[in-house]
PDB file of C-alpha atoms in Angstrom:
ATOM      1  CA  MET A 107     -32.260  -3.610 -19.409  1.00 51.00           C
ATOM      2  CA  SER A 108     -29.172  -5.877 -19.039  1.00 61.00           C
ATOM      3  CA  SER A 109     -29.479  -9.353 -17.429  1.00 79.00           C
ATOM      4  CA  GLY A 110     -26.102  -8.892 -15.798  1.00 85.00           C
ATOM      5  CA  ARG A 111     -22.424  -8.242 -16.351  1.00 84.00           C
ATOM      6  CA  PHE A 112     -19.046  -9.651 -15.254  1.00 88.00           C
ATOM      7  CA  LEU A 113     -16.670  -7.074 -13.799  1.00 86.00           C
ATOM      8  CA  ALA A 114     -12.992  -8.034 -13.791  1.00 88.00           C
ATOM      9  CA  ARG A 115     -10.855  -6.383 -11.058  1.00 86.00           C
ATOM     10  CA  ALA A 116      -8.909  -4.493 -13.767  1.00 88.00           C
ATOM     11  CA  GLU A 117     -12.060  -2.904 -15.005  1.00 86.00           C
ATOM     12  CA  VAL A 118     -12.998  -1.336 -11.683  1.00 87.00           C
ATOM     13  CA  SER A 119     -10.452   1.290 -10.865  1.00 87.00           C
ATOM     14  CA  ALA A 120      -9.668   2.463  -7.289  1.00 92.00           C
ATOM     15  CA  GLU A 121     -10.816   6.084  -6.720  1.00 94.00           C
ATOM     16  CA  PRO A 122      -9.002   8.002  -3.953  1.00 96.00           C
ATOM     17  CA  VAL A 123     -11.169   9.623  -1.271  1.00 96.00           C
ATOM     18  CA  PRO A 124      -9.968  11.562   1.855  1.00 95.00           C
ATOM     19  CA  PHE A 125     -10.120   8.365   4.051  1.00 95.00           C
ATOM     20  CA  GLY A 126      -8.698   5.820   1.593  1.00 97.00           C
ATOM     21  CA  THR A 127     -10.090   4.395  -1.624  1.00 97.00           C
ATOM     22  CA  THR A 128     -13.259   3.244  -3.219  1.00 97.00           C
ATOM     23  CA  ARG A 129     -14.019   0.720  -5.975  1.00 95.00           C
ATOM     24  CA  TRP A 130     -17.648   0.900  -7.340  1.00 94.00           C
ATOM     25  CA  LEU A 131     -18.687  -2.646  -8.140  1.00 93.00           C
ATOM     26  CA  SER A 132     -22.288  -1.878  -9.006  1.00 92.00           C
ATOM     27  CA  ARG A 133     -23.946   1.430  -9.778  1.00 91.00           C
ATOM     28  CA  PRO A 134     -25.659   2.681 -12.915  1.00 91.00           C
ATOM     29  CA  ALA A 135     -22.346   3.817 -14.605  1.00 85.00           C
ATOM     30  CA  THR A 136     -20.444   0.641 -13.736  1.00 82.00           C
ATOM     31  CA  SER A 137     -22.968  -2.181 -14.031  1.00 86.00           C
ATOM     32  CA  GLY A 138     -26.236  -0.599 -15.234  1.00 87.00           C
ATOM     33  CA  ALA A 139     -27.767  -1.393 -11.900  1.00 91.00           C
ATOM     34  CA  ARG A 140     -30.800   0.531 -10.788  1.00 91.00           C
ATOM     35  CA  ALA A 141     -31.550  -1.213  -7.390  1.00 94.00           C
ATOM     36  CA  LEU A 142     -28.093  -1.908  -5.785  1.00 95.00           C
ATOM     37  CA  ALA A 143     -25.011   0.378  -5.388  1.00 96.00           C
ATOM     38  CA  VAL A 144     -22.064  -1.687  -4.118  1.00 96.00           C
ATOM     39  CA  VAL A 145     -18.724  -0.281  -3.241  1.00 97.00           C
ATOM     40  CA  GLU A 146     -15.540  -1.812  -1.800  1.00 97.00           C
ATOM     41  CA  VAL A 147     -13.960   0.749   0.609  1.00 98.00           C
ATOM     42  CA  THR A 148     -10.491   0.716   1.992  1.00 98.00           C
ATOM     43  CA  LEU A 149     -10.029   2.835   5.166  1.00 98.00           C
ATOM     44  CA  GLU A 150      -6.470   3.667   5.870  1.00 97.00           C
ATOM     45  CA  PRO A 151      -5.216   3.405   9.571  1.00 97.00           C
ATOM     46  CA  GLY A 152      -6.709   6.281  11.679  1.00 97.00           C
ATOM     47  CA  GLN A 153      -9.035   7.406   8.838  1.00 98.00           C
ATOM     48  CA  GLY A 154     -12.758   6.989   8.421  1.00 97.00           C
ATOM     49  CA  HIS A 155     -15.949   8.233   6.864  1.00 97.00           C
ATOM     50  CA  ALA A 156     -17.211  10.625   9.423  1.00 97.00           C
ATOM     51  CA  PHE A 157     -20.832  11.016  10.446  1.00 98.00           C
ATOM     52  CA  HIS A 158     -23.212  10.997   7.372  1.00 98.00           C
ATOM     53  CA  LEU A 159     -26.560   9.736   6.151  1.00 98.00           C
ATOM     54  CA  HIS A 160     -28.252   8.476   2.984  1.00 98.00           C
ATOM     55  CA  PRO A 161     -31.749  10.045   2.926  1.00 98.00           C
ATOM     56  CA  ASN A 162     -33.259   7.622   0.472  1.00 97.00           C
ATOM     57  CA  GLN A 163     -31.097   4.524   0.802  1.00 98.00           C
ATOM     58  CA  GLU A 164     -30.788   1.559   3.091  1.00 98.00           C
ATOM     59  CA  GLU A 165     -27.243   0.315   3.640  1.00 98.00           C
ATOM     60  CA  VAL A 166     -25.394  -2.790   4.760  1.00 98.00           C
ATOM     61  CA  ILE A 167     -21.710  -2.489   5.682  1.00 98.00           C
ATOM     62  CA  TYR A 168     -19.751  -5.756   5.834  1.00 98.00           C
ATOM     63  CA  VAL A 169     -16.230  -5.824   7.167  1.00 98.00           C
ATOM     64  CA  VAL A 170     -13.887  -7.928   4.972  1.00 98.00           C
ATOM     65  CA  ALA A 171     -10.653  -7.237   6.846  1.00 98.00           C
ATOM     66  CA  GLY A 172      -9.430  -4.986   9.709  1.00 98.00           C
ATOM     67  CA  GLU A 173     -10.980  -3.467  12.653  1.00 98.00           C
ATOM     68  CA  VAL A 174     -13.628  -0.710  12.408  1.00 98.00           C
ATOM     69  CA  GLU A 175     -15.246   1.565  14.989  1.00 98.00           C
ATOM     70  CA  GLN A 176     -18.788   1.586  13.615  1.00 98.00           C
ATOM     71  CA  TRP A 177     -21.371   4.113  14.772  1.00 98.00           C
ATOM     72  CA  LEU A 178     -25.100   3.705  14.316  1.00 98.00           C
ATOM     73  CA  GLU A 179     -26.629   7.083  15.537  1.00 98.00           C
ATOM     74  CA  ARG A 180     -25.137   7.332  19.026  1.00 97.00           C
ATOM     75  CA  GLU A 181     -24.234   3.728  19.478  1.00 97.00           C
ATOM     76  CA  ARG A 182     -20.708   2.545  18.973  1.00 98.00           C
ATOM     77  CA  ARG A 183     -19.311  -0.951  18.291  1.00 98.00           C
ATOM     78  CA  THR A 184     -16.059  -2.404  17.232  1.00 98.00           C
ATOM     79  CA  LEU A 185     -16.494  -4.610  14.126  1.00 98.00           C
ATOM     80  CA  GLY A 186     -14.050  -7.079  12.717  1.00 98.00           C
ATOM     81  CA  ALA A 187     -13.822  -9.348   9.649  1.00 98.00           C
ATOM     82  CA  GLY A 188     -17.176 -11.096   9.074  1.00 98.00           C
ATOM     83  CA  ASP A 189     -19.202  -8.507  11.141  1.00 98.00           C
ATOM     84  CA  ALA A 190     -21.727  -6.307   9.519  1.00 98.00           C
ATOM     85  CA  VAL A 191     -24.310  -3.543  10.296  1.00 98.00           C
ATOM     86  CA  PHE A 192     -27.637  -2.690   8.722  1.00 98.00           C
ATOM     87  CA  ILE A 193     -28.356   1.053   8.441  1.00 98.00           C
ATOM     88  CA  GLY A 194     -31.919   2.305   7.635  1.00 98.00           C
ATOM     89  CA  LYS A 195     -32.722   5.196   5.333  1.00 98.00           C
ATOM     90  CA  GLY A 196     -31.785   8.601   6.907  1.00 98.00           C
ATOM     91  CA  VAL A 197     -29.928   7.083   9.774  1.00 98.00           C
ATOM     92  CA  VAL A 198     -26.672   8.843  10.789  1.00 98.00           C
ATOM     93  CA  HIS A 199     -23.602   6.621  10.898  1.00 98.00           C
ATOM     94  CA  ALA A 200     -19.847   6.718  10.651  1.00 98.00           C
ATOM     95  CA  SER A 201     -16.983   4.153  10.099  1.00 98.00           C
ATOM     96  CA  PHE A 202     -13.415   4.611  11.429  1.00 98.00           C
ATOM     97  CA  ASN A 203     -10.373   2.338  11.025  1.00 98.00           C
ATOM     98  CA  THR A 204      -9.014   1.629  14.564  1.00 97.00           C
ATOM     99  CA  GLY A 205      -6.693  -1.064  13.597  1.00 96.00           C
ATOM    100  CA  GLY A 206      -3.021  -0.994  12.671  1.00 95.00           C
ATOM    101  CA  GLY A 207      -3.410  -1.753   8.947  1.00 97.00           C
ATOM    102  CA  PRO A 208      -5.917  -0.964   6.203  1.00 98.00           C
ATOM    103  CA  ALA A 209      -9.541  -2.004   6.867  1.00 98.00           C
ATOM    104  CA  ARG A 210     -11.620  -3.321   3.920  1.00 98.00           C
ATOM    105  CA  LEU A 211     -15.400  -2.962   3.776  1.00 98.00           C
ATOM    106  CA  VAL A 212     -18.082  -3.723   1.298  1.00 98.00           C
ATOM    107  CA  ALA A 213     -21.062  -1.333   1.374  1.00 98.00           C
ATOM    108  CA  ILE A 214     -24.331  -2.235  -0.276  1.00 98.00           C
ATOM    109  CA  LEU A 215     -26.864   0.481  -0.731  1.00 98.00           C
ATOM    110  CA  GLY A 216     -30.336   0.416  -2.334  1.00 97.00           C
ATOM    111  CA  PRO A 217     -32.026   1.554  -4.286  1.00 97.00           C
ATOM    112  CA  CYS A 218     -29.606   3.443  -6.526  1.00 96.00           C
ATOM    113  CA  VAL A 219     -30.256   7.286  -6.486  1.00 95.00           C
ATOM    114  CA  GLY A 220     -29.364   9.239  -9.563  1.00 92.00           C
ATOM    115  CA  GLU A 221     -26.680   8.339 -12.205  1.00 87.00           C
ATOM    116  CA  SER A 222     -23.988   7.909  -9.552  1.00 90.00           C
ATOM    117  CA  GLY A 223     -26.247   5.449  -7.658  1.00 94.00           C
ATOM    118  CA  TYR A 224     -25.268   7.065  -4.314  1.00 94.00           C
ATOM    119  CA  GLU A 225     -26.383  10.002  -2.279  1.00 96.00           C
ATOM    120  CA  VAL A 226     -24.798  11.270   0.909  1.00 97.00           C
ATOM    121  CA  VAL A 227     -25.392  14.103   3.371  1.00 98.00           C
ATOM    122  CA  GLU A 228     -22.354  14.900   5.513  1.00 98.00           C
ATOM    123  CA  VAL A 229     -23.255  15.919   9.111  1.00 98.00           C
ATOM    124  CA  ALA A 230     -19.965  15.486  10.951  1.00 98.00           C
ATOM    125  CA  HIS A 231     -19.705  19.289  11.411  1.00 97.00           C
ATOM    126  CA  GLU A 232     -23.137  19.447  13.122  1.00 97.00           C
ATOM    127  CA  ALA A 233     -24.194  18.816  16.768  1.00 97.00           C
ATOM    128  CA  PRO A 234     -24.401  16.265  18.251  1.00 97.00           C
ATOM    129  CA  TRP A 235     -22.213  14.438  15.805  1.00 97.00           C
ATOM    130  CA  LYS A 236     -19.240  16.708  15.930  1.00 97.00           C
ATOM    131  CA  ASP A 237     -18.949  16.011  19.712  1.00 96.00           C
ATOM    132  CA  LEU A 238     -19.143  12.322  19.745  1.00 94.00           C
ATOM    133  CA  ARG A 239     -15.665  11.313  18.676  1.00 90.00           C
TER     134      ARG A 239
END
């Protein structure tokens, strides 16, 4: 087991996703972590990660820049830089960029699940989530 590791920005490549990009800062493949999966997410204007859940992981989403419409089950709030949300295991949530420029988030999930460190179940196509937005 490693006691830690420095990760230079150049070592962590941006991966395109349908709503923007992700940069995995901590997960088994990147840092050797077993307890924390940490990802920097850029949401492009008008884009978002629609309703989903993590069955076996808690999550904190911290807004670094921009404006995000954050859903926690059926409750919706607008979050800006410096705001955060805690999401319990198995709780449905979604994040949408409602600002004019890119929104940057840091999501911290734990514990790691599998080699990717991350598990997700997409539910945006199911009721009641498909009718909320």
